[in-house]
Coordinates of C-alpha atoms and ligand atoms in Angstrom, one line a residue:
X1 CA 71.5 68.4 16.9
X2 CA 68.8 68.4 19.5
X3 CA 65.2 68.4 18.6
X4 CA 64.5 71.7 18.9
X5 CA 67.2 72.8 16.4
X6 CA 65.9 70.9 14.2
X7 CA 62.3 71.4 14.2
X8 CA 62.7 75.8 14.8
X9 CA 59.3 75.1 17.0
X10 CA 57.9 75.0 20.4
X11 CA 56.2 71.4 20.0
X12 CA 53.9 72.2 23.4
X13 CA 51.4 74.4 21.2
X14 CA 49.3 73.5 19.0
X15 CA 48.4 75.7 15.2
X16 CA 45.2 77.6 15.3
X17 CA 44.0 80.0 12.9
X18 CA 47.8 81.3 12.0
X19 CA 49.5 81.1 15.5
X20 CA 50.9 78.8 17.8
X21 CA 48.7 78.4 21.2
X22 CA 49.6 76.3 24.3
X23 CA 45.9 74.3 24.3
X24 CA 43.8 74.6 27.3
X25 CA 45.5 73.0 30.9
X26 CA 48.5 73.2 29.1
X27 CA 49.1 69.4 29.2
X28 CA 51.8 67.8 27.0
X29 CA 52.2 64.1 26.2
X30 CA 56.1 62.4 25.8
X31 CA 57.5 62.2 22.1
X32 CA 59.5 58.5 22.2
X33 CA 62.4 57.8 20.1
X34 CA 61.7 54.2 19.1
X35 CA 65.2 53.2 18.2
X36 CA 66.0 53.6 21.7
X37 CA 62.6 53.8 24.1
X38 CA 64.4 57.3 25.4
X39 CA 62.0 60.5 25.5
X40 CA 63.0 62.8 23.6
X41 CA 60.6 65.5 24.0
X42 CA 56.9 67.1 24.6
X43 CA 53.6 67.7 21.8
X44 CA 50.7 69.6 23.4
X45 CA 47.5 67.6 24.3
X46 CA 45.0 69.3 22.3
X47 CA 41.0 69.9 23.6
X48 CA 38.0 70.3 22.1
X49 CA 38.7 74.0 23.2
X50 CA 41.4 73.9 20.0
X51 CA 39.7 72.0 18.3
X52 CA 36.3 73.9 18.2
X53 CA 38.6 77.2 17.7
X54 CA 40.4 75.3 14.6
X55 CA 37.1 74.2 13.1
X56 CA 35.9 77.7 13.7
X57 CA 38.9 79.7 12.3
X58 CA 38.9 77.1 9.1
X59 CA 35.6 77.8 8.5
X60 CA 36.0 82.0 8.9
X61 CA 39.3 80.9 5.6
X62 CA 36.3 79.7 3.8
X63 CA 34.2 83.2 3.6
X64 CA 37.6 85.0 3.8
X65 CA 41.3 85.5 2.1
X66 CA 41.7 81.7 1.8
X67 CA 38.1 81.3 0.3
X68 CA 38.5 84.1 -2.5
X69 CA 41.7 82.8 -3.5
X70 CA 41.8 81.8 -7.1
X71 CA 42.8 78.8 -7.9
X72 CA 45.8 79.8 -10.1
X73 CA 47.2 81.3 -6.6
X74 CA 46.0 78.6 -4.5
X75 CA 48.3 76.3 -7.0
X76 CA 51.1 79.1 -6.1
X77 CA 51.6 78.6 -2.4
X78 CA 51.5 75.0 -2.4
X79 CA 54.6 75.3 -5.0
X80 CA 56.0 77.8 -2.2
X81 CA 55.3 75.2 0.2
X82 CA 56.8 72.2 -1.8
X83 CA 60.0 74.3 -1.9
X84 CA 60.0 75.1 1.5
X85 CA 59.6 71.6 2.4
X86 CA 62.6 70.4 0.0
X87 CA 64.6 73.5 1.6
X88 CA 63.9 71.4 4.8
X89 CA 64.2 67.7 3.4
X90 CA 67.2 66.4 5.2
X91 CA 65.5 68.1 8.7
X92 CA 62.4 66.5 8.0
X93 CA 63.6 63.0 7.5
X94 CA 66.1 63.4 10.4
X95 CA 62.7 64.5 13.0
X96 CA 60.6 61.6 11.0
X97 CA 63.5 59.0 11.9
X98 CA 63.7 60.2 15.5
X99 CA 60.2 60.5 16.0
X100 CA 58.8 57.1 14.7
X101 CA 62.2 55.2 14.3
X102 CA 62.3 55.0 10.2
X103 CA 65.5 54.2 8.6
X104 CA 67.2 57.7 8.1
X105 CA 67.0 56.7 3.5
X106 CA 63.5 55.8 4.2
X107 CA 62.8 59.1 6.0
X108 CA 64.5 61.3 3.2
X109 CA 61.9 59.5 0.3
X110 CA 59.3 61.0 2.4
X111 CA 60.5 64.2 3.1
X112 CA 60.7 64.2 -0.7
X113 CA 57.5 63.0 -1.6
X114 CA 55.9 65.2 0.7
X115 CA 57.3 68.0 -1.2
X116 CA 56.4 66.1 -4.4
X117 CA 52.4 65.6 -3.3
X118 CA 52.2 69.8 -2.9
X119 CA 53.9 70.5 -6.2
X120 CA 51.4 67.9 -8.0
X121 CA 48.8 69.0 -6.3
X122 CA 49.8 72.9 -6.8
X123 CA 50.2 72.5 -10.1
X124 CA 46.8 70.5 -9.9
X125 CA 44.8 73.5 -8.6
X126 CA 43.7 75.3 -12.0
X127 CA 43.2 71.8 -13.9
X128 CA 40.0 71.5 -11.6
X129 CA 37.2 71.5 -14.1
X130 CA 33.3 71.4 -14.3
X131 CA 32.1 70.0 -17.6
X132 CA 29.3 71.0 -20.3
X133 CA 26.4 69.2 -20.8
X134 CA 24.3 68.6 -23.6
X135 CA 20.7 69.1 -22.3
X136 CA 17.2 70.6 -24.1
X137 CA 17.0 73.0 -26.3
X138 CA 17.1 76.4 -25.1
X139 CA 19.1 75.6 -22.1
X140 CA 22.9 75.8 -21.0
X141 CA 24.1 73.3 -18.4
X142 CA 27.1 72.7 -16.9
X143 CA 29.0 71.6 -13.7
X144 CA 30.5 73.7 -11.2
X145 CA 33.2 71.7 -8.7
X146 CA 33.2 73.5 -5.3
X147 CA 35.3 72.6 -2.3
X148 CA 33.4 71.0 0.4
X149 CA 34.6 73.3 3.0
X150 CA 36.1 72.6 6.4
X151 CA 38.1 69.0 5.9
X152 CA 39.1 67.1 8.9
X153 CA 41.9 65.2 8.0
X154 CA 43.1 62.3 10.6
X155 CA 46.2 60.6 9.9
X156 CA 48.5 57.5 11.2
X157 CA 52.2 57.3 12.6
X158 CA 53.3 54.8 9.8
X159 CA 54.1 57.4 6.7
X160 CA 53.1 60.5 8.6
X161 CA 54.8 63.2 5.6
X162 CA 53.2 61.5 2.8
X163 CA 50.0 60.7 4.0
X164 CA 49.6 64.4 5.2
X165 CA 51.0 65.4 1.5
X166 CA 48.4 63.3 -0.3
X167 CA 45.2 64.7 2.2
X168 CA 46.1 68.6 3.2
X169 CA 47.7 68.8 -0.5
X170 CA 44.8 67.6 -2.4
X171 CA 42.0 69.5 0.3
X172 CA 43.9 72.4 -0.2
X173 CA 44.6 72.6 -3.7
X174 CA 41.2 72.1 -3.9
X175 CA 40.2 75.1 -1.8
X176 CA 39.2 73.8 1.2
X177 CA 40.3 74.5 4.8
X178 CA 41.7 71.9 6.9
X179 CA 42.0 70.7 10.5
X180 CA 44.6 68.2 10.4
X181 CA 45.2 65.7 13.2
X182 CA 48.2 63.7 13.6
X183 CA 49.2 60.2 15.3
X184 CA 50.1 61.3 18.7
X185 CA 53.0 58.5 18.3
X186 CA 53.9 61.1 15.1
X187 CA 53.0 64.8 15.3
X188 CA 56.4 66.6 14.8
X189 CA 56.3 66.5 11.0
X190 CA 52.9 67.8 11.0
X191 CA 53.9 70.5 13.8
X192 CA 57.0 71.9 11.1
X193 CA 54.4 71.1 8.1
X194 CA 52.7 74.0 9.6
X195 CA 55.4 76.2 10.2
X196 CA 56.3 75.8 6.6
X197 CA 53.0 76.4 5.1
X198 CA 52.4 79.9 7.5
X199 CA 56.1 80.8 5.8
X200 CA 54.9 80.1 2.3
X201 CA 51.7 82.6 3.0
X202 CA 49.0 80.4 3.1
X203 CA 45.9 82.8 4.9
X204 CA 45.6 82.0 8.5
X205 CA 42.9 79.0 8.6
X206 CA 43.3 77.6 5.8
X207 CA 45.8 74.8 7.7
X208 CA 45.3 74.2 11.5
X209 CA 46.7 71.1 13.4
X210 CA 45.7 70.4 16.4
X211 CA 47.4 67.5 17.9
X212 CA 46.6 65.1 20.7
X213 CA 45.1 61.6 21.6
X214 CA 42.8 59.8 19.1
X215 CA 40.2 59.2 21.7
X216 CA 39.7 62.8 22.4
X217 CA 41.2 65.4 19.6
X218 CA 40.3 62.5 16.5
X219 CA 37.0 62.1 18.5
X220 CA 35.7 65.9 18.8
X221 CA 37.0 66.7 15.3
X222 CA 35.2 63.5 13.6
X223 CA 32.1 64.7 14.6
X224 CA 32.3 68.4 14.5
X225 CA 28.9 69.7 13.4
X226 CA 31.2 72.3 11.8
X227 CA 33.0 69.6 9.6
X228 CA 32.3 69.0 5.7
X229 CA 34.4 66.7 5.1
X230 CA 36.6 63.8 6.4
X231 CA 39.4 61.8 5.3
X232 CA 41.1 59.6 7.4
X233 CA 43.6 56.6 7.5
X234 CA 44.3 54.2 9.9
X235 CA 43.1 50.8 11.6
X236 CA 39.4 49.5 10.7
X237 CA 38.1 50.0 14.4
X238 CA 39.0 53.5 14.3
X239 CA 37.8 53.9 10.6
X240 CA 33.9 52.8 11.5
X241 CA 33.7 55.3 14.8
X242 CA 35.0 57.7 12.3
X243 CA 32.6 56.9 9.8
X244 CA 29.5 56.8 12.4
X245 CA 30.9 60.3 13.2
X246 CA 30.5 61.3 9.7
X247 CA 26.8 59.9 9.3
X248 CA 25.8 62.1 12.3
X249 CA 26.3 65.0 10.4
X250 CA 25.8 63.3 7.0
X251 CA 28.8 64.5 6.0
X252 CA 31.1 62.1 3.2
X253 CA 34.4 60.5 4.4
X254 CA 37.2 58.5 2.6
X255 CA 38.3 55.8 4.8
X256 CA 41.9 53.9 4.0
X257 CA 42.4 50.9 6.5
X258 CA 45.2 49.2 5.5
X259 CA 44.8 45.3 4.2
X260 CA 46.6 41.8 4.0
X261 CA 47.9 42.2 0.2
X262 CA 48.6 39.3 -2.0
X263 CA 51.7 39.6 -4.0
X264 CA 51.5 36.7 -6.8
X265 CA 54.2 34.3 -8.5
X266 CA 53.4 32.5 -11.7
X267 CA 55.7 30.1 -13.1
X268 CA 57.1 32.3 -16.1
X269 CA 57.8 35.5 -13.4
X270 CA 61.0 36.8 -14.3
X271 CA 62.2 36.1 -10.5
X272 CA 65.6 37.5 -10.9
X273 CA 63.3 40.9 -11.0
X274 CA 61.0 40.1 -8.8
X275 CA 62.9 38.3 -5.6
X276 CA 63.9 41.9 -4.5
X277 CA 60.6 43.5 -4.4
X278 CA 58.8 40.6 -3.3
X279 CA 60.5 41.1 0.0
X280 CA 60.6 44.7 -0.1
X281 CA 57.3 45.2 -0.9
X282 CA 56.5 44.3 2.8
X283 CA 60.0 45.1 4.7
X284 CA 59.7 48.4 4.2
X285 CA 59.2 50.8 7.1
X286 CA 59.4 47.5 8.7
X287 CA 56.4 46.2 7.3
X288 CA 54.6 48.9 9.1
X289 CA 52.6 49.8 5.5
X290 CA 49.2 49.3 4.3
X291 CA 49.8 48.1 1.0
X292 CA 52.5 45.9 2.3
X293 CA 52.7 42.7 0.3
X294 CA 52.1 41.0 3.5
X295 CA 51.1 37.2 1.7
X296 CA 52.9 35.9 -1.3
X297 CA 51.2 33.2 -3.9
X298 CA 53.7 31.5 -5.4
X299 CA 52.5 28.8 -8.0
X300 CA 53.8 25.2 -7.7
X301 CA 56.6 24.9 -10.5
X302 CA 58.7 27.9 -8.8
X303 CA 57.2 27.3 -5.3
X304 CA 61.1 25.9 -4.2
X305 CA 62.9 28.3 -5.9
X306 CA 61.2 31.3 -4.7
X307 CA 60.9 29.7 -1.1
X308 CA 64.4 29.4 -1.5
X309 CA 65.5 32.7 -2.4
X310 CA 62.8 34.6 -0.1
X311 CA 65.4 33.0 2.4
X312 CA 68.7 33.9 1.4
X313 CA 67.0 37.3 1.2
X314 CA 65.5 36.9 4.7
X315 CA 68.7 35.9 6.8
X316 CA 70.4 39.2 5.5
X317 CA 67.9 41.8 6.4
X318 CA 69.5 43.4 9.5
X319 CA 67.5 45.4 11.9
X320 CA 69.0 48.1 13.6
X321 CA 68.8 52.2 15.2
X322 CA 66.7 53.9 12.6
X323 CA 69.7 56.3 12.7
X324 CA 71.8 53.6 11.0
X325 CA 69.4 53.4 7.6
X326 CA 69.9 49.5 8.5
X327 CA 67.1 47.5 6.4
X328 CA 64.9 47.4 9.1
X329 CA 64.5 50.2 12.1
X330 CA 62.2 49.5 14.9
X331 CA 58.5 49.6 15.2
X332 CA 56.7 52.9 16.3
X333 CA 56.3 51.7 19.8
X334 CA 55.7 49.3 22.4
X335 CA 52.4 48.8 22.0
X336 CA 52.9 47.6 17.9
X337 CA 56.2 45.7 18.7
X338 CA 54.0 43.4 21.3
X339 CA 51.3 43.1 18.5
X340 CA 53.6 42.1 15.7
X341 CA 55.4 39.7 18.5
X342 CA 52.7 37.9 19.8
X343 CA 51.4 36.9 16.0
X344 CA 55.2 36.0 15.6
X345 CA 55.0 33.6 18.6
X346 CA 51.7 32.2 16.8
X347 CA 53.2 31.5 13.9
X348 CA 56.1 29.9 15.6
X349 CA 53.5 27.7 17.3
X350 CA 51.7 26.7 14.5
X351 CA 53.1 27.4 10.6
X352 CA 56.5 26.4 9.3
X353 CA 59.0 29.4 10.4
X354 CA 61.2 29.6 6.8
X355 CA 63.5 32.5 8.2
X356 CA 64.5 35.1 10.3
X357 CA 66.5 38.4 9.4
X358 CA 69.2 39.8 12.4
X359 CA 69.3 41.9 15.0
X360 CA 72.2 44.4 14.3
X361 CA 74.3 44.4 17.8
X362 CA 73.4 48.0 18.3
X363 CA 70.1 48.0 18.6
X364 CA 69.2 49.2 22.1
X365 CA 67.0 46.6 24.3
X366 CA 65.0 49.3 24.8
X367 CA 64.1 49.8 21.6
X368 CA 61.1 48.7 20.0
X369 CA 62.5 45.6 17.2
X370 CA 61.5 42.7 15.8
X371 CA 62.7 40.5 13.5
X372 CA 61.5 40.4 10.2
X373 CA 60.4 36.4 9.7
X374 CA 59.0 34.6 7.0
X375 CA 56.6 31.8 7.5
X376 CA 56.0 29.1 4.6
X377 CA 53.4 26.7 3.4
X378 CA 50.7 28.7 4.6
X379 CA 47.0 27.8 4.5
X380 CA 45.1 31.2 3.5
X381 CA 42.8 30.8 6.5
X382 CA 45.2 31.0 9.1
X383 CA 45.0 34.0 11.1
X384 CA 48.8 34.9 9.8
X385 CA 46.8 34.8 6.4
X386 CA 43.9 36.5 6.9
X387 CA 44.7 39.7 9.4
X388 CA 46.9 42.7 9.0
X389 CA 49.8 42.4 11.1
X390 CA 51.6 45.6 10.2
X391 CA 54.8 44.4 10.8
X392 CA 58.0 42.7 9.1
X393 CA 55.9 39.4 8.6
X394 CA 55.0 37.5 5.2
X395 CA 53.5 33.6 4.8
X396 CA 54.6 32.0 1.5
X397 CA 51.2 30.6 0.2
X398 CA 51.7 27.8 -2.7
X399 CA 48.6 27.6 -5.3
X400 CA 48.6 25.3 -8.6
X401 CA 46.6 27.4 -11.3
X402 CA 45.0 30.7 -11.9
X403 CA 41.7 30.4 -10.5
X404 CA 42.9 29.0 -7.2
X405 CA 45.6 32.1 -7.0
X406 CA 42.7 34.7 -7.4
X407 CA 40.8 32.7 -4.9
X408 CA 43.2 33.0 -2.4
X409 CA 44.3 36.7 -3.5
X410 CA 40.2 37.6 -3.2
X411 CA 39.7 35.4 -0.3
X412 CA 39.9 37.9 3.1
X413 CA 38.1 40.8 4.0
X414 CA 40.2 43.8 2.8
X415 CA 41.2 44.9 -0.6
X416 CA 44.1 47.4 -1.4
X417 CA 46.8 46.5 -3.5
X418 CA 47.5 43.5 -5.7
X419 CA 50.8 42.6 -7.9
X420 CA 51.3 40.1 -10.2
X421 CA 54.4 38.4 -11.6
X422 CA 53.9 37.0 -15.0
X423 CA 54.5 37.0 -18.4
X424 CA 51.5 36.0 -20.4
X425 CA 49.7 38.8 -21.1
X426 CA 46.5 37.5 -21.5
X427 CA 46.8 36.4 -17.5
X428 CA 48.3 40.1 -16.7
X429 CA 45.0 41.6 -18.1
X430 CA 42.3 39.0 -16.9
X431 CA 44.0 39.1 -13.2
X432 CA 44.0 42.8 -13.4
X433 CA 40.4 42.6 -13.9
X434 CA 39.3 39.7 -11.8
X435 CA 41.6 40.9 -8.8
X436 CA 39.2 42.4 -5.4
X437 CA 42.1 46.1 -4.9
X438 CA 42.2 48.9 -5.3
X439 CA 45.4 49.0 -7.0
X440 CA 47.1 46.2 -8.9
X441 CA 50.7 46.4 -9.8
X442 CA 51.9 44.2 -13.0
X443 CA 55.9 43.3 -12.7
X444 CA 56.7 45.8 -10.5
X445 CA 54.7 46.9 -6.6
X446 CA 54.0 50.4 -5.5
X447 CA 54.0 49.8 -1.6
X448 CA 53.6 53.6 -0.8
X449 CA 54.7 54.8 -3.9
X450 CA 53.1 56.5 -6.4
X451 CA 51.7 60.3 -5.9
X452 CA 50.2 60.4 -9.0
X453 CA 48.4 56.6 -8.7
X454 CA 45.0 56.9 -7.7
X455 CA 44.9 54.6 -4.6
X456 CA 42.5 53.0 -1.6
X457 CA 40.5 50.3 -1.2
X458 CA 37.6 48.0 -1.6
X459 CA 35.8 45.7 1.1
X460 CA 37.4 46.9 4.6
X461 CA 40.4 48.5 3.5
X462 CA 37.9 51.4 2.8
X463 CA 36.4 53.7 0.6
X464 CA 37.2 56.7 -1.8
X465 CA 40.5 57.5 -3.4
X466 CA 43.3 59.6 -2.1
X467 CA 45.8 60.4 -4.6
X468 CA 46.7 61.2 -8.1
X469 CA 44.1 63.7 -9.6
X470 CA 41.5 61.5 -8.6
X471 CA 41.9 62.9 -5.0
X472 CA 41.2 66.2 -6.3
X473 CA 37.4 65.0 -7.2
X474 CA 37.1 63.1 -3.5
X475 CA 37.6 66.7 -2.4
X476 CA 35.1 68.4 -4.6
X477 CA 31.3 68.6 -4.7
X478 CA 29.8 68.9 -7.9
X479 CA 27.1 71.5 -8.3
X480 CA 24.8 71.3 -11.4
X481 CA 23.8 74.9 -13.0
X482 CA 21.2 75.0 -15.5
X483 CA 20.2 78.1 -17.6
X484 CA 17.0 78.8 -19.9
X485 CA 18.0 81.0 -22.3
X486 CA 15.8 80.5 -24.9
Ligands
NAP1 P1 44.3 54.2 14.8 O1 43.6 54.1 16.1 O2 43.4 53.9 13.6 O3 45.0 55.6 14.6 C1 44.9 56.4 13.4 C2 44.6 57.8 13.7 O4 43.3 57.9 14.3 C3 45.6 58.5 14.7 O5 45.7 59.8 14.4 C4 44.8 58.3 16.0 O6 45.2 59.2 17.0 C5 43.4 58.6 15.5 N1 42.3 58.1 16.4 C6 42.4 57.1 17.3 N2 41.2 56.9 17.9 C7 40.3 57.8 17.4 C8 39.0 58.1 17.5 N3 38.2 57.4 18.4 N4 38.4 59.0 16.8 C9 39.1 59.7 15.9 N5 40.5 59.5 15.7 C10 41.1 58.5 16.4 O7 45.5 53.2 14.7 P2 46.6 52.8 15.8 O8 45.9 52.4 17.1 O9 47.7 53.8 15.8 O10 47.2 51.4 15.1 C11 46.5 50.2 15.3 C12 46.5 49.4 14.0 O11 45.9 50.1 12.9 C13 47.8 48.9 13.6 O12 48.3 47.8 14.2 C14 47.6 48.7 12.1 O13 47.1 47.4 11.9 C15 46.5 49.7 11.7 N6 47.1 50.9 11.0 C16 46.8 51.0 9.7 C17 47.3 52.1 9.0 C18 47.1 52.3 7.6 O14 47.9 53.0 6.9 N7 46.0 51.9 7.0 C19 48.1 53.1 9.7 C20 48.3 52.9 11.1 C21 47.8 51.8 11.7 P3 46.3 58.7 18.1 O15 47.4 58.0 17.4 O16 46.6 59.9 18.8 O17 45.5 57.7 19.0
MG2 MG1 57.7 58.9 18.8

C-alpha cells in the first residue's frame, strides 16, 4: 500500500482553521523511512504565515463554536475521535512504522493508546471541577477552572501518537484550542490525527497543525504573543529556548526532557520477574524513550546473576526493518544513529562492553541501526552514566546498600522515572519517598505506559505533569469568585 492510501491526505499542506492549505512558497521537506534511508514522501514546510493564521483561527474557536461548547459535548467528540482513531489503528501504526521505523507491534500499542488518551480524556471533560470554599460570614466563595486559551503544543519523533494523545487530548478536553507542532522527522500521524478529528466534528480551530522545522515553525509558535499556553517535549536545549519563549509573554509551560533513569536490583528482587523488564524497560522503541531505564543498580549479592542474565537477554535481541516487528527497529535517523554510535564507541573505549544484541541479515545498510549493547561495572560519573543517550544502551552499576543505591539513583541532573525491585516493604516505601522522579515504579516499570499515571519530571527532566487527570489541572487556570451576600 503506498503512503498515500494509507494516510487519505495530501501531506504537502498544512491544517489551518478546518482546511488543508499548501503554506506560503509552497516548500516541502522529505519524509525518510528509517528502516531503509529511502524517501518515501513530502510534509509541507510550514511559515510563520501558517502559523500566525493557526494561532489566529485557534483563538477566533475560543470566542466561537469551540469556546461555547459545553463540556459534556466537548467530552463527546473526543469519544468520536477515539473511535475514529481505533477505526484507523492498523493504518496508523503501519504510517508510524514507516515514518520513524518502529516495530510494526510497537506501532499498533500506540495507535491504541492514542485512541485510549481521547477516550480518558473525553470522558474526563465534565469531571472538571472548581471547589467551594469556606470563607467569612456572609460570603460564598468558590473556584471556577477555565481553559487557558490558545495551547501550543510541540512534540518529538520518538512516541509521536501518544505524546500528541496525552497534550491535544487533555488541552482539548479541557476547552482549549491548540496549535500542534510535530517532529519534522514524524508529522504524518499528526497530519491524519487531523483529518480524523475534522471527521469527528470538532469546530474548525479548535485543532490546527502546522508542521515544519523546529528552528522556524517550533520557534514562531513558542513565542507567539497570541499563545496562552505551552507544553512541549523533547531534548533539554530545546526545552529552555522554549521556556525563554514562554517568559517573554509570561505565559506557563510544561516542559518534559527526557532523563537517565535508574532501574534498581536489591538482593530479595524476584529476578525471574524482573530480568524481562529490566531490559525492556530501555529496548523499547530502541531505547529511543524518556523514561527508558537507561542505568541499572544492581546490589552486590545478585550483581553476577543479574549481570549474567542481562546477557543471555542481550545476545538475543535482534535488530531488524521496523516492518519485521523484530525487537529492535532502527533509530529515527541519521543524525540519532551517529549520536547513539559515537557514545557506543566511547564506551567500547573505556567501560567493560558485557554484550551486544544482532543485526538481523535484512536490515538494509542504509538504514539507520544500532546494536543494542550493554556495558557493566559502571562508575555513575561516567558520561555513559550521567547523559541521556536515547538509544538501545544500559550500564550495569553495582552498589552494596540502600543509601549508596539512592545516591547513585539521585546522583545526575534529571529526574523522571524510578523502579525498584524488592521485597521488603519497608525499603519499597522509604525509596519511593527518598527517590529524586517524577514517577517511581515498585516491581513492575511504566516506560511509556500508563495514560492514566500522572507523569514528568523533576531537576532537568522538566516541569508540570502531562497525563492522567492531573493533566487536566496543567491545562486549567483557576479563577477565584467571591460573593457578599449578606
Ligand atoms: P528537539 O530539538 O528537542 O525536538 C523536539 C521538538 O521541538 C520537535 O518538534 C522539534 O522540531 C521542535 N524544535 C526544535 N527546535 C525548536 C526551537 N528552537 N523552538 C521550538 N521548537 C523546536 O529534539 P531532537 O533534536 O529531535 O532530538 C535531540 C535529543 O533530544 C535526542 O537525542 C534526545 O536525547 C532528546 N529527545 C528527548 C525526547 C523526550 O521524549 N524527552 C524526545 C525526543 C528527543 P523538529 O523536529 O522539526 O526540529
Ligand atoms: Mg521519517
Amino acid at each position: 500500500m503506498t503512503l498515500d492510501e494509507l494516510t487519505h491526505i495530501d501531506a504537502t499542506k498544512v491544517f489551518v482553521n478546518g482546511a488543508w492549505i499548501v503554506p506560503a512558497g509552497g516548500q516541502t521537506l522529505p519524509v525518510e523511512n528509517p528502516s531503509t534511508g529511502e524517501i518515501i514522501g513530502q510534509i509541507g514546510r510550514g511559515t510563520s504565515t501558517e502559523v500566525d493564521a493557526a494561532v489566529a483561527a485557534a483563538g477566533a474557536a475560543m470566542e466561537g463554536d469551540w469556546g461555547r461548547m459545553t463540556a459534556t459535548e466537548r467530552g463527546r467528540i473526543l469519544m468520536k475521535m477515539s473511535a475514529l482513531t481505533l477505526a484507523r489503528a492498523e493504518d496508523l501504526a503501519m504510517i508510524e512504522t514507516l515514518d520513524v521505523g518502529k516495530p510494526l507491534d510497537q506501532s499498533r500499542r500506540d495507535s491504541v493508546a492514542l485512541a485510549r488518551y481521547l477516550e480518558f480524556y473525553g470522558g474526563g471533560a465534565d469531571k472538571l471541577m472548581g471547589t467551594t470554599i469556606p470563607y467569612q460570614d456572609g460570603f460564598t466563595a468558590y473556584t471556577l477552572r477555565e481553559p487557558h486559551g490558545v495551547c501550543g503544543v510541540i512534540i518529538p519523533w520518538n512516541y509521536p501518537m501518544q505524546i500528541l494523545g496525552r497534550g491535544v487530548g487533555a488541552a482539548l478536553a479541557a476547552g482549549n484550542a491548540v496549535v500542534l507542532k510535530p517532529a519534522e522527522d514524524a508529522s504524518l500521524s499528526s497530519l491524519v490525527f487531523a483529518a480524523i478529528a475534522a471527521e469527528a466534528g470538532l469546530p474548525a480551530g479548535a485543532l490546527n497543525v502546522v508542521t515544519g522545522l523546529g528552528t522556524d515553525v517550533g520557534a514562531t509558535l513558542s513565542g507567539h504573543a497570541g499563545i496562552h499556553h505551552l507544553s512541549f517535549t523533547g531534548s533539554v536545549g530545546t526545552g529552555m529556548r522554549i521556556q525563554e519563549a514562554a517568559a517573554r509573554n509570561v505565559v506557563p509551560v510544561t516542559l518534559e526532557l527526557g532523563g537517565k533513569s535508574p532501574h534498581i536490583v536489591f538482593d530479595d528482587a524476584d529476578l525471574d520477574k524482573a530480568m524481562p523488564v529490566l531490559v525492556g524497560a530501555c529496548m523499547q522503541n530502541a531505547g529511543q524513550t524518556c523514561s527508558a531505564a537507561s542505568r541499572v543498580l544492581v546490589q552486590r549479592g545478585v550483581y553476577d546473576e543479574v549481570r549474567r542474565r542481562m546477557i543471555g537477554i542481550y545476545e538475543g535481541l535482534v535488530v531488524g526493518p521496523a516492518i519485521g516487528s523484530h525487537d529492535l527497529g532502527p533509530l529515527v535517523s541519521r543524525k540519532q544513529q551517529q549520536i547513539v554510535q559515537s557514545f557506543i564507541d566511547r564506551g567500547k573505549q573505556e567501560l567493560t562492553l558485557a554484550a551486544e544484541g544482532q543485526m538481523h541479515p535484512d536490515a538494509a545498510p542504509d538504514g539507520h541501526f544500532v546494536l543494542p549493547t550493554l556495558f557493566s561495572e559502571v562508575a555513575p560519573d561516567h558520561a555513559l552514566a550521567q547523559q541521556e543517550i536515547f538509544g538501545p544502551v544500559q550500564v550495569l552499576i553495582p552498589f552494596d546498600d540502600e543509601a549508596e543505591a539512592l545516591r547513585i539513583a539521585n546522583g545526575t541532573e534529571y529526574g523522571l522515572v524510578a523502579g525498584l525491585w524488592t521485597r521488603d516493604g519497608a525499603r519499597q516505601l522509604r525509596m519511593a519517598r527518598k527517590l529524586h522522579s517524577g514517577q517511581v515504579f515498585i516491581n513492575n516499570y511504566g516506560a511509556g505506559g500508563g495514560i492514566e499515571l500522572p507523569f514528568g519530571g523533576i531537576g532537568k527532566s522538566g516541569h508540570g505533569r502531562e497525563k492522567g487527570f492531573e493533566a487536566l489541572y496543567g491545562f486549567t487556570r483557576v479563577k477565584t469568585v467571591t460573593v457578599h451576600h449578606g
